[in-house]
XYZ file of C-alpha atoms in Angstrom:
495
model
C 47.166 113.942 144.126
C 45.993 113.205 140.532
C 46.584 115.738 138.407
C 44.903 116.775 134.705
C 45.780 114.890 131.519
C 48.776 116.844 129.981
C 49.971 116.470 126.025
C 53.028 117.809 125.355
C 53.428 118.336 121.507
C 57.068 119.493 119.804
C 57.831 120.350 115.950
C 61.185 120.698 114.539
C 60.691 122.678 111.613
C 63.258 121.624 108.177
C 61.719 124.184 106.195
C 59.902 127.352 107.161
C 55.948 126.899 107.084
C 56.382 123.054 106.883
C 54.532 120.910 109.776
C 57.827 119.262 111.155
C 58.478 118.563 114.531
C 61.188 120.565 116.930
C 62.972 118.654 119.988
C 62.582 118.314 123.371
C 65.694 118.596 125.600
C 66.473 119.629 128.468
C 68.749 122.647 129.125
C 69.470 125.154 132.137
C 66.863 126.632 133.899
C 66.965 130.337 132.574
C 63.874 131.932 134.039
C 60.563 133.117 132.022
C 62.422 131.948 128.837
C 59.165 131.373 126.378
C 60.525 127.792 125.651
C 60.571 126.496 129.063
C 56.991 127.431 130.272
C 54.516 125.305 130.170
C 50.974 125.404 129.849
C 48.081 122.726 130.440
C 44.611 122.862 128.682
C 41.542 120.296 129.377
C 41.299 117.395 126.377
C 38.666 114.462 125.166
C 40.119 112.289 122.872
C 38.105 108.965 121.912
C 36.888 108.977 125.073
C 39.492 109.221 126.933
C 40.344 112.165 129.148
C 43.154 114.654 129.613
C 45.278 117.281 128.753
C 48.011 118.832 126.305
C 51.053 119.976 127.652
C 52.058 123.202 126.177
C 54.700 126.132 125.043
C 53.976 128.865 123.107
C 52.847 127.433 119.815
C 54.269 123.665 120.745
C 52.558 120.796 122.305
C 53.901 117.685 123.419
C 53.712 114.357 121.735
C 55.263 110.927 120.801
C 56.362 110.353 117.739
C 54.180 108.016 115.187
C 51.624 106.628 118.265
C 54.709 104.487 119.151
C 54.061 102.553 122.226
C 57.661 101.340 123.297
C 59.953 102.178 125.893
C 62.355 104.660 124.445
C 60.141 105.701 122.324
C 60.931 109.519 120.648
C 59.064 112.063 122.515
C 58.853 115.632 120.864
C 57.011 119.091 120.012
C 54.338 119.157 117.537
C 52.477 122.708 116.301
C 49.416 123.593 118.335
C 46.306 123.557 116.239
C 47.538 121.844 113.328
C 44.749 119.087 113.649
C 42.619 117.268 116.076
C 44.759 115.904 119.342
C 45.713 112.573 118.977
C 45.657 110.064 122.306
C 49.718 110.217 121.396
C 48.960 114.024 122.724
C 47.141 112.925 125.926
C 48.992 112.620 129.485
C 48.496 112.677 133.143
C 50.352 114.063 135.956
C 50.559 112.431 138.955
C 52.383 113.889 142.424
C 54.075 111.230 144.646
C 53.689 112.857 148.309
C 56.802 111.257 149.579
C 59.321 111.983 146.939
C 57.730 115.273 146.268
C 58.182 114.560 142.648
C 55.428 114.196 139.742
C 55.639 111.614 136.602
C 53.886 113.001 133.495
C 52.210 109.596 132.617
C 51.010 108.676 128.681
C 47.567 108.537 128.142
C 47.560 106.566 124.977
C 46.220 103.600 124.877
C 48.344 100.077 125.137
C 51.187 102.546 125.806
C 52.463 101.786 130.329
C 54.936 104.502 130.063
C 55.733 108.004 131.343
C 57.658 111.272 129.795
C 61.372 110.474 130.635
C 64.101 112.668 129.449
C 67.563 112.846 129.418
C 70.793 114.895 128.290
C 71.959 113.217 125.907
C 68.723 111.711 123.739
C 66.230 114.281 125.010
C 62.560 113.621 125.584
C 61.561 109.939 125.916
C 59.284 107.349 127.200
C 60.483 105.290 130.330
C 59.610 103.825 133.087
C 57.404 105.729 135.301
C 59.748 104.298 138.353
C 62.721 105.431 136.825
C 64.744 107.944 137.743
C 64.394 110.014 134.433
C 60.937 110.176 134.339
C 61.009 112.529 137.773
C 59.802 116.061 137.527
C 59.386 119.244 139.286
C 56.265 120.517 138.057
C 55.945 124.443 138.011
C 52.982 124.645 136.467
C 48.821 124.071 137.346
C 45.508 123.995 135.260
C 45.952 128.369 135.259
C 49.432 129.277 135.619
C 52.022 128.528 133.041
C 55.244 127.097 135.110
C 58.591 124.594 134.430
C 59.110 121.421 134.197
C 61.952 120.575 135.885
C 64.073 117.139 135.663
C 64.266 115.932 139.064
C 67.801 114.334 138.198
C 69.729 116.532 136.085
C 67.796 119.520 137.577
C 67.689 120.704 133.973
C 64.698 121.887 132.249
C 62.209 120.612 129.751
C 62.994 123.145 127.155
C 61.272 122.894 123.572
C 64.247 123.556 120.684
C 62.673 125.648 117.915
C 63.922 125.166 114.549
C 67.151 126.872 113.452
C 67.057 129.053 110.965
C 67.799 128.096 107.522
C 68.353 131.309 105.808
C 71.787 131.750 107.439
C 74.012 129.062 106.923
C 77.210 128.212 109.260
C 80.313 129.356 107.673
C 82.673 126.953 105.628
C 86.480 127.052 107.172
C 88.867 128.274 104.110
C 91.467 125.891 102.815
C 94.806 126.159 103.988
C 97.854 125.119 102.405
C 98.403 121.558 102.054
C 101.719 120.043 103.336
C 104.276 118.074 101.503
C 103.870 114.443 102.052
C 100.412 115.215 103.122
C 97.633 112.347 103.495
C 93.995 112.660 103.848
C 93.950 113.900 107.648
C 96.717 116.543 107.574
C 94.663 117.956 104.371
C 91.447 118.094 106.493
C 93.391 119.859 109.329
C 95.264 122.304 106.688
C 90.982 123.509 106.140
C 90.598 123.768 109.601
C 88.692 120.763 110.089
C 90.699 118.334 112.014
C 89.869 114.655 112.097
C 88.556 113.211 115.279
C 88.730 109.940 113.999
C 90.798 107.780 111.241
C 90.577 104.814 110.579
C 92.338 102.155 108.133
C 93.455 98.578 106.930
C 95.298 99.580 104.271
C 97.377 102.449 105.191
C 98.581 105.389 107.325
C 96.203 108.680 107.337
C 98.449 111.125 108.554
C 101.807 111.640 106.529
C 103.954 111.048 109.497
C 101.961 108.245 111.168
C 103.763 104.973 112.402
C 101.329 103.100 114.686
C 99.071 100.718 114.802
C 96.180 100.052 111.712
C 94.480 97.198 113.493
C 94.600 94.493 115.603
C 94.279 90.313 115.131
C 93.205 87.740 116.792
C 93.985 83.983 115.980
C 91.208 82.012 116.837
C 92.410 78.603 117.725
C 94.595 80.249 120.429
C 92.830 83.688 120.602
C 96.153 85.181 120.722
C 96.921 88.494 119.032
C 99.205 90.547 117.099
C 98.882 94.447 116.053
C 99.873 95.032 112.151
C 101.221 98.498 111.789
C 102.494 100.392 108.363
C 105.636 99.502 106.559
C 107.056 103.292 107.182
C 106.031 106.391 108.161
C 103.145 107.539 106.554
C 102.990 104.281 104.438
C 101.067 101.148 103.546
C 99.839 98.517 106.220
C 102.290 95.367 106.726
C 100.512 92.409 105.128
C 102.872 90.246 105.416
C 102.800 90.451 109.324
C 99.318 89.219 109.164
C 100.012 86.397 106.311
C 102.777 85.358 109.049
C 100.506 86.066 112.077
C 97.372 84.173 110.287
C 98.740 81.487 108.221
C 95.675 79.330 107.909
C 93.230 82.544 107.592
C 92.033 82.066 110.997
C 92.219 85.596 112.626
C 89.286 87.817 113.172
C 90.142 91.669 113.316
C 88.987 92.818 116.608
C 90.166 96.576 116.957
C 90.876 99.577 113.947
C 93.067 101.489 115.777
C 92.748 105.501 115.524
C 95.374 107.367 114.116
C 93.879 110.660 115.278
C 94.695 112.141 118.707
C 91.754 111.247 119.869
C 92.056 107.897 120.492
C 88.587 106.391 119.030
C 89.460 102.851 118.286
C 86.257 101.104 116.766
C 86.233 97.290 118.888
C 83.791 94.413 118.300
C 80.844 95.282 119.558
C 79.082 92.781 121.598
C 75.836 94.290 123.315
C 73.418 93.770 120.657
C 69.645 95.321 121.456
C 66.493 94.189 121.023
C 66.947 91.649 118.528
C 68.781 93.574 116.222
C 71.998 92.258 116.316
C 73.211 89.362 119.321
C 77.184 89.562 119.929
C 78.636 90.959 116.935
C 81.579 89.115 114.973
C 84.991 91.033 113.746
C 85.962 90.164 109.828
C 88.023 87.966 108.812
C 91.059 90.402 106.926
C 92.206 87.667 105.210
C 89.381 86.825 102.254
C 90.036 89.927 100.298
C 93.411 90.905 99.286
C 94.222 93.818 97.392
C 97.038 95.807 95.853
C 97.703 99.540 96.128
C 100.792 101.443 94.773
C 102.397 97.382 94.623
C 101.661 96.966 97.936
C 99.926 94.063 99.281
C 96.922 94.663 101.478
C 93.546 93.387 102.867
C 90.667 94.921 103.018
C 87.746 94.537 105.775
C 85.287 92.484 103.958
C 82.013 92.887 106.172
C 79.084 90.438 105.864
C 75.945 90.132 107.924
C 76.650 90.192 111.589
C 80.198 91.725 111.526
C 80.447 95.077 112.949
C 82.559 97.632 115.648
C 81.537 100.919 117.717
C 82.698 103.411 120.081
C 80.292 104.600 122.090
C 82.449 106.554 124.417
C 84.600 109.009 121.749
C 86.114 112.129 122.289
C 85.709 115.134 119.929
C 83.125 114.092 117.795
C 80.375 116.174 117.022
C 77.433 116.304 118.964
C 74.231 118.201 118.998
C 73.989 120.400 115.676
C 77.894 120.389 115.582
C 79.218 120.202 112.145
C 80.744 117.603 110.541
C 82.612 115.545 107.664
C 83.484 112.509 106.986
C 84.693 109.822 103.834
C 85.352 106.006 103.567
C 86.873 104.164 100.506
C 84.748 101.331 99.797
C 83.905 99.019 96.845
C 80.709 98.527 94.581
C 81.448 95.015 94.035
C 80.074 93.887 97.845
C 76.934 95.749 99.115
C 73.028 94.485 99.843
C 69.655 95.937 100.301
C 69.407 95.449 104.603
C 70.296 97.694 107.333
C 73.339 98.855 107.664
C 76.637 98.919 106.172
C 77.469 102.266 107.526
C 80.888 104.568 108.695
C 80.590 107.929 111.196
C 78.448 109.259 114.120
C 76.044 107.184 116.013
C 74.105 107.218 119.586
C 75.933 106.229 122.512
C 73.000 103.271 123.269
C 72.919 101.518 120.763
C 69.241 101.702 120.015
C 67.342 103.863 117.842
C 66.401 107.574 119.525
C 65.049 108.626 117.045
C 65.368 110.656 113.830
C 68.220 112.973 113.497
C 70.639 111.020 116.647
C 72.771 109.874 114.049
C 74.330 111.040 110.800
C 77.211 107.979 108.976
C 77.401 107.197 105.708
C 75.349 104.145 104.301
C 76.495 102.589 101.478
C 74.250 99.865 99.462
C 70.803 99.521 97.447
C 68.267 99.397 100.801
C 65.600 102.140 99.347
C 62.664 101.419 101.957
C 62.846 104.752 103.314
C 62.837 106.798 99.964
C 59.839 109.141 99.918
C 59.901 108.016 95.818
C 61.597 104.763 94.931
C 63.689 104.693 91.569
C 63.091 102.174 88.752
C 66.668 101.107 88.872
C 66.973 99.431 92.294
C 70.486 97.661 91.485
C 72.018 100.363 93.004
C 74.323 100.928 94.819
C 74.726 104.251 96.137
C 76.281 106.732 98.705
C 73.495 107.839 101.434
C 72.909 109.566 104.835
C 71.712 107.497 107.788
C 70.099 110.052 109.935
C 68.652 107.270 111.887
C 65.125 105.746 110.798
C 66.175 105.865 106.983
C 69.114 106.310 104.555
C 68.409 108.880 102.090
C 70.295 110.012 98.823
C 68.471 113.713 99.907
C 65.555 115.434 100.907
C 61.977 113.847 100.644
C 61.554 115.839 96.721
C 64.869 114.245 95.459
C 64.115 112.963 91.764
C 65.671 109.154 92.650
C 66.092 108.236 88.965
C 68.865 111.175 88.800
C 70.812 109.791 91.465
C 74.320 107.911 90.152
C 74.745 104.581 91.527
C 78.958 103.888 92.269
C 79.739 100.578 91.467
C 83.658 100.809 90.369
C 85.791 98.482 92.418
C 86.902 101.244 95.014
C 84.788 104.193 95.593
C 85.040 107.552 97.725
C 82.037 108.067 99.584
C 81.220 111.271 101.574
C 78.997 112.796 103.812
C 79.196 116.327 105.325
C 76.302 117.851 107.500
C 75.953 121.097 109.588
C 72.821 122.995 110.830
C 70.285 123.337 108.266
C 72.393 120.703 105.055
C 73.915 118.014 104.317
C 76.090 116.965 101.295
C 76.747 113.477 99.706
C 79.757 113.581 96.945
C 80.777 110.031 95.505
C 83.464 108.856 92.934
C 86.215 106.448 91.597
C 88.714 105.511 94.179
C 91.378 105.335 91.473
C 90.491 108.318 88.969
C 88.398 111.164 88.631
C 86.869 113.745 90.259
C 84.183 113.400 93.024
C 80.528 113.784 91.791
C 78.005 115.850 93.793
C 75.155 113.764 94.476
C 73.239 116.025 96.341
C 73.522 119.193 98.679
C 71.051 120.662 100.644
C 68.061 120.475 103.245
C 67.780 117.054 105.154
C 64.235 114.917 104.968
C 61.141 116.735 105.984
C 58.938 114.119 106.567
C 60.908 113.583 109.626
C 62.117 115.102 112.905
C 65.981 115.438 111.177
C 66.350 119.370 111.779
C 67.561 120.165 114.395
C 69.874 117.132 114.811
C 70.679 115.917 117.908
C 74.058 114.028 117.197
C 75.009 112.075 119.996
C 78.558 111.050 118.979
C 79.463 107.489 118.786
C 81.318 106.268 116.010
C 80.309 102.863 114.440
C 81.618 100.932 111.461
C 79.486 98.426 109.684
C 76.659 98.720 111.589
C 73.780 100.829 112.171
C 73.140 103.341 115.131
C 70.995 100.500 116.618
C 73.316 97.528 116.666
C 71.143 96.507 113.115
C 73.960 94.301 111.588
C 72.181 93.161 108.184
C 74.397 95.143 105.448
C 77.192 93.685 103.657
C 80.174 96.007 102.768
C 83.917 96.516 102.219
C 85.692 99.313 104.390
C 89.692 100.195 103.015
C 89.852 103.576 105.109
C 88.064 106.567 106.728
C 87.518 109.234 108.582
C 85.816 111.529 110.485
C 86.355 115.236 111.060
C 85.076 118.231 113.262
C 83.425 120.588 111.089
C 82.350 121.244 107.578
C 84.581 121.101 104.718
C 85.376 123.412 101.997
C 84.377 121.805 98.767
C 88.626 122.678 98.082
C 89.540 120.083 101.016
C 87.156 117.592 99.716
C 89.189 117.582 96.518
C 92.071 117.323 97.473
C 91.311 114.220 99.911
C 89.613 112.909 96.545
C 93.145 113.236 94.741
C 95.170 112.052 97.213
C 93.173 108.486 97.664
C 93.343 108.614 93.958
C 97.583 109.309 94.580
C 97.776 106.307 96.890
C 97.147 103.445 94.107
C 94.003 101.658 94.678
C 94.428 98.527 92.306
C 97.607 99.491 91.252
């Protein structure tokens, strides 16, 4: 049985009266909750027939007229212009199964509503199994939509609101000996993930820093720190790597988590092939008269996680900071640290959230007339931004000192970028508050892979250095991000 042309339209508001977009996810089934029932009304678009797809206010539709499998599928605001054909689908009920597929109408688009847990609302396949439904609802009577294998339901996530912001945990005291991950724990945000080539994170760490592999024998050897809580051993690796023939192919975490960043060798859709590791032995450095290397990434280098523990997902807050250098950076996608999808592909604005670092402005609402750059942004996925779409760009301070501190900290409703001088100083603001608007970034929908060097699609264009990081649960007092600041500045970058 053929049922009426549906569009389903979402909005996920950034700022109250805008015409964002909210999400589509699925959650529980929790009865005649408002964002879980859908209604269907009659449409003629260009010709072609069918019908929107409904709740409350929201109606369902995909993102930008994109065409593609996996394409981002979302609520837009009833009545806030003409249906598009990205508004227009049709239901059809397969007698066997018992299930329905909501299929697109749009034109030059062979796909059907798909949806899943972790990425939300989609298109797929219409054979696949996440584009089966349980449809509760007819042409009169608002009903469910129910996802055939999850048995969750299609539930349309209204904006949060922005008045109220989460709270900020309050600095504790800071331990003797402390290093950048027992200060973030002493503000009761923990790291979930640390990561370093030049030394240990936590004041009483004596593991592993990262792994190398020779590469006319592919043999390995694990470099570790000098002492407890020290610098990495160097000369292990000179020893090791004599020729400078190794390739680093794991950065061990020092957190209790566990999430070691590996080569990562899927690639997608052209983006990327089988990634390469970096060579650690082109770019040696000092700090506090020890002898280290840094990880000196060029195009195509680049490691991932995609199967973490304890990183933020959802609208979960969190923090995070990498020492890099201004000396090394280009204009292409993406030399980025933090939180990524668990794919590898692109789902969409707001699935990601990891500091970029470089000069790529192509996704600035207004461009700035210096475009040497570089500076310290936000990939949110589908664009690195130095703030929200009004951000005066000629204001922002570019970081080009030979080891910078770059941070990123986001939680429902903000975000804040701070930047500075690796060996001196204080950390500069660059910008704190609402995320883009022109852009489905609010709510976010973190998904919680960790990626270094890359972006959340596999796109392995940006050029980069990487000394340390790491990421935390949470959001951190602006007391905790100063005194992370002054202890990298304590451990003798250069020196």
């Amino acid at each position: 049985m053929l049922w009426p042309i549906v569009t389903l339209v979402a909005v996920i508001c950034v700022r109250p009266g805008s015409g964002s977009s909210a999400g589509l996810i699925l959650t529980p089934c929790s009865g005649n909750i408002p964002e879980q029932a859908f209604g269907l009304k009659a449409e003629v678009v260009r010709n072609i027939n069918g019908s929107t797809l409904f709740s409350g206010r929201w109606c369902i539709d995909i993102q930008d007229f994109q065409t593609s499998k996996g394409s981002t599928v979302y609520a837009w605001p009833c009545g806030s212009g003409s249906a598009g054909t990205n508004e227009l689908w049709a239901i059809e009920h397969n007698l066997s199964t018992q299930a329905s597929t909501i299929t697109s109408r749009q034109p030059n688009t062979p796909f059907c509503l798909g949806a899943s847990a972790a990425s939300g609302a989609t298109l797929e396949a219409c054979s696949s199994p996440a584009a089966q439904f349980k449809v509760g609802l007819t042409a009169t009577t608002p009903g469910t939509i129910v996802h055939e294998q999850s048995g969750l339901c299609l539930t349309v996530a209204a904006p949060p609101n922005c008045t109220t912001l989460p709270p900020t945990p309050a600095p504790g005291p800071i331990p003797h000996g402390a290093a950048p991950c027992d200060i973030y724990a002493s503000g009761g945000t923990p790291c979930v993930a640390a990561h370093s080539i030049v030394r240990a994170l936590y004041g009483d760490f004596n593991g592993p820093l990262y792994e190398v592999m020779r590469t006319e024998d592919n043999s390995t050897r694990v470099i570790g720190v000098l002492s407890r809580g020290g610098y990495a051993n160097a000369s292990a690796q000179d020893e090791f790597c004599p020729s400078y023939n190794c390739v680093v192919t794991r950065f061990f975490d020092q957190s209790p988590y566990g999430n070691h960043l590996d080569i990562f060798h899927q690639g997608w859709n052209g983006h990327a092939g089988t990634d390469r590791g970096v060579n650690p032995s082109v770019d040696p450095h000092t700090i506090n008269g020890h002898k280290v290397y840094s990880a000196y990434f060029n195009p195509g280098n680049g490691y991932r996680n995609d199967n973490t523990t304890g990183v933020a997902v959802g609208q979960q807050s969190e923090s995070m900071y990498m020492v890099t250098s201004g000396t090394h950076y280009d204009d292409h996608c993406c030399f980025d640290y933090g939180n990524a999808e668990t794919d590898a592909k692109d789902d969409g604005a707001g699935t990601m959230e990891a500091i970029y670092f470089g000069n790529s402005t192509k996704w600035w609402k207004n461009k700035p007339k210096n475009t040497t750059g570089p500076w310290v942004c936000a990939d949110l996925e589908q664009g690195m931004y130095p703030g929200d779409d009004f951000i005066n760009p000629d204001t922002i301070p570019t970081m080009n000192t030979q080891y910078v501190t770059a941070m990123l900290k986001g939680r429902v409703c903000e975000m804040t970028l701070q930047g500075g001088d690796a060996q001196q100083g204080a950390l500069t603001r660059l910008y704190r508050g609402r995320r883009p608007e022109h852009d489905s970034y609010n709510p976010m929908r973190l998904q919680g892979a960790l990626i270094l060097g890359t972006g959340g699609d596999n796109s392995v264009g940006g050029s980069g250095v990487f000394f340390e990081g790491a990421v935390t649960i949470g959001y951190t007092s602006d007391a905790t991000d100063a005194a992370v600041q002054a202890n990298i500045v304590a451990a003798g970058y250069g020196k």
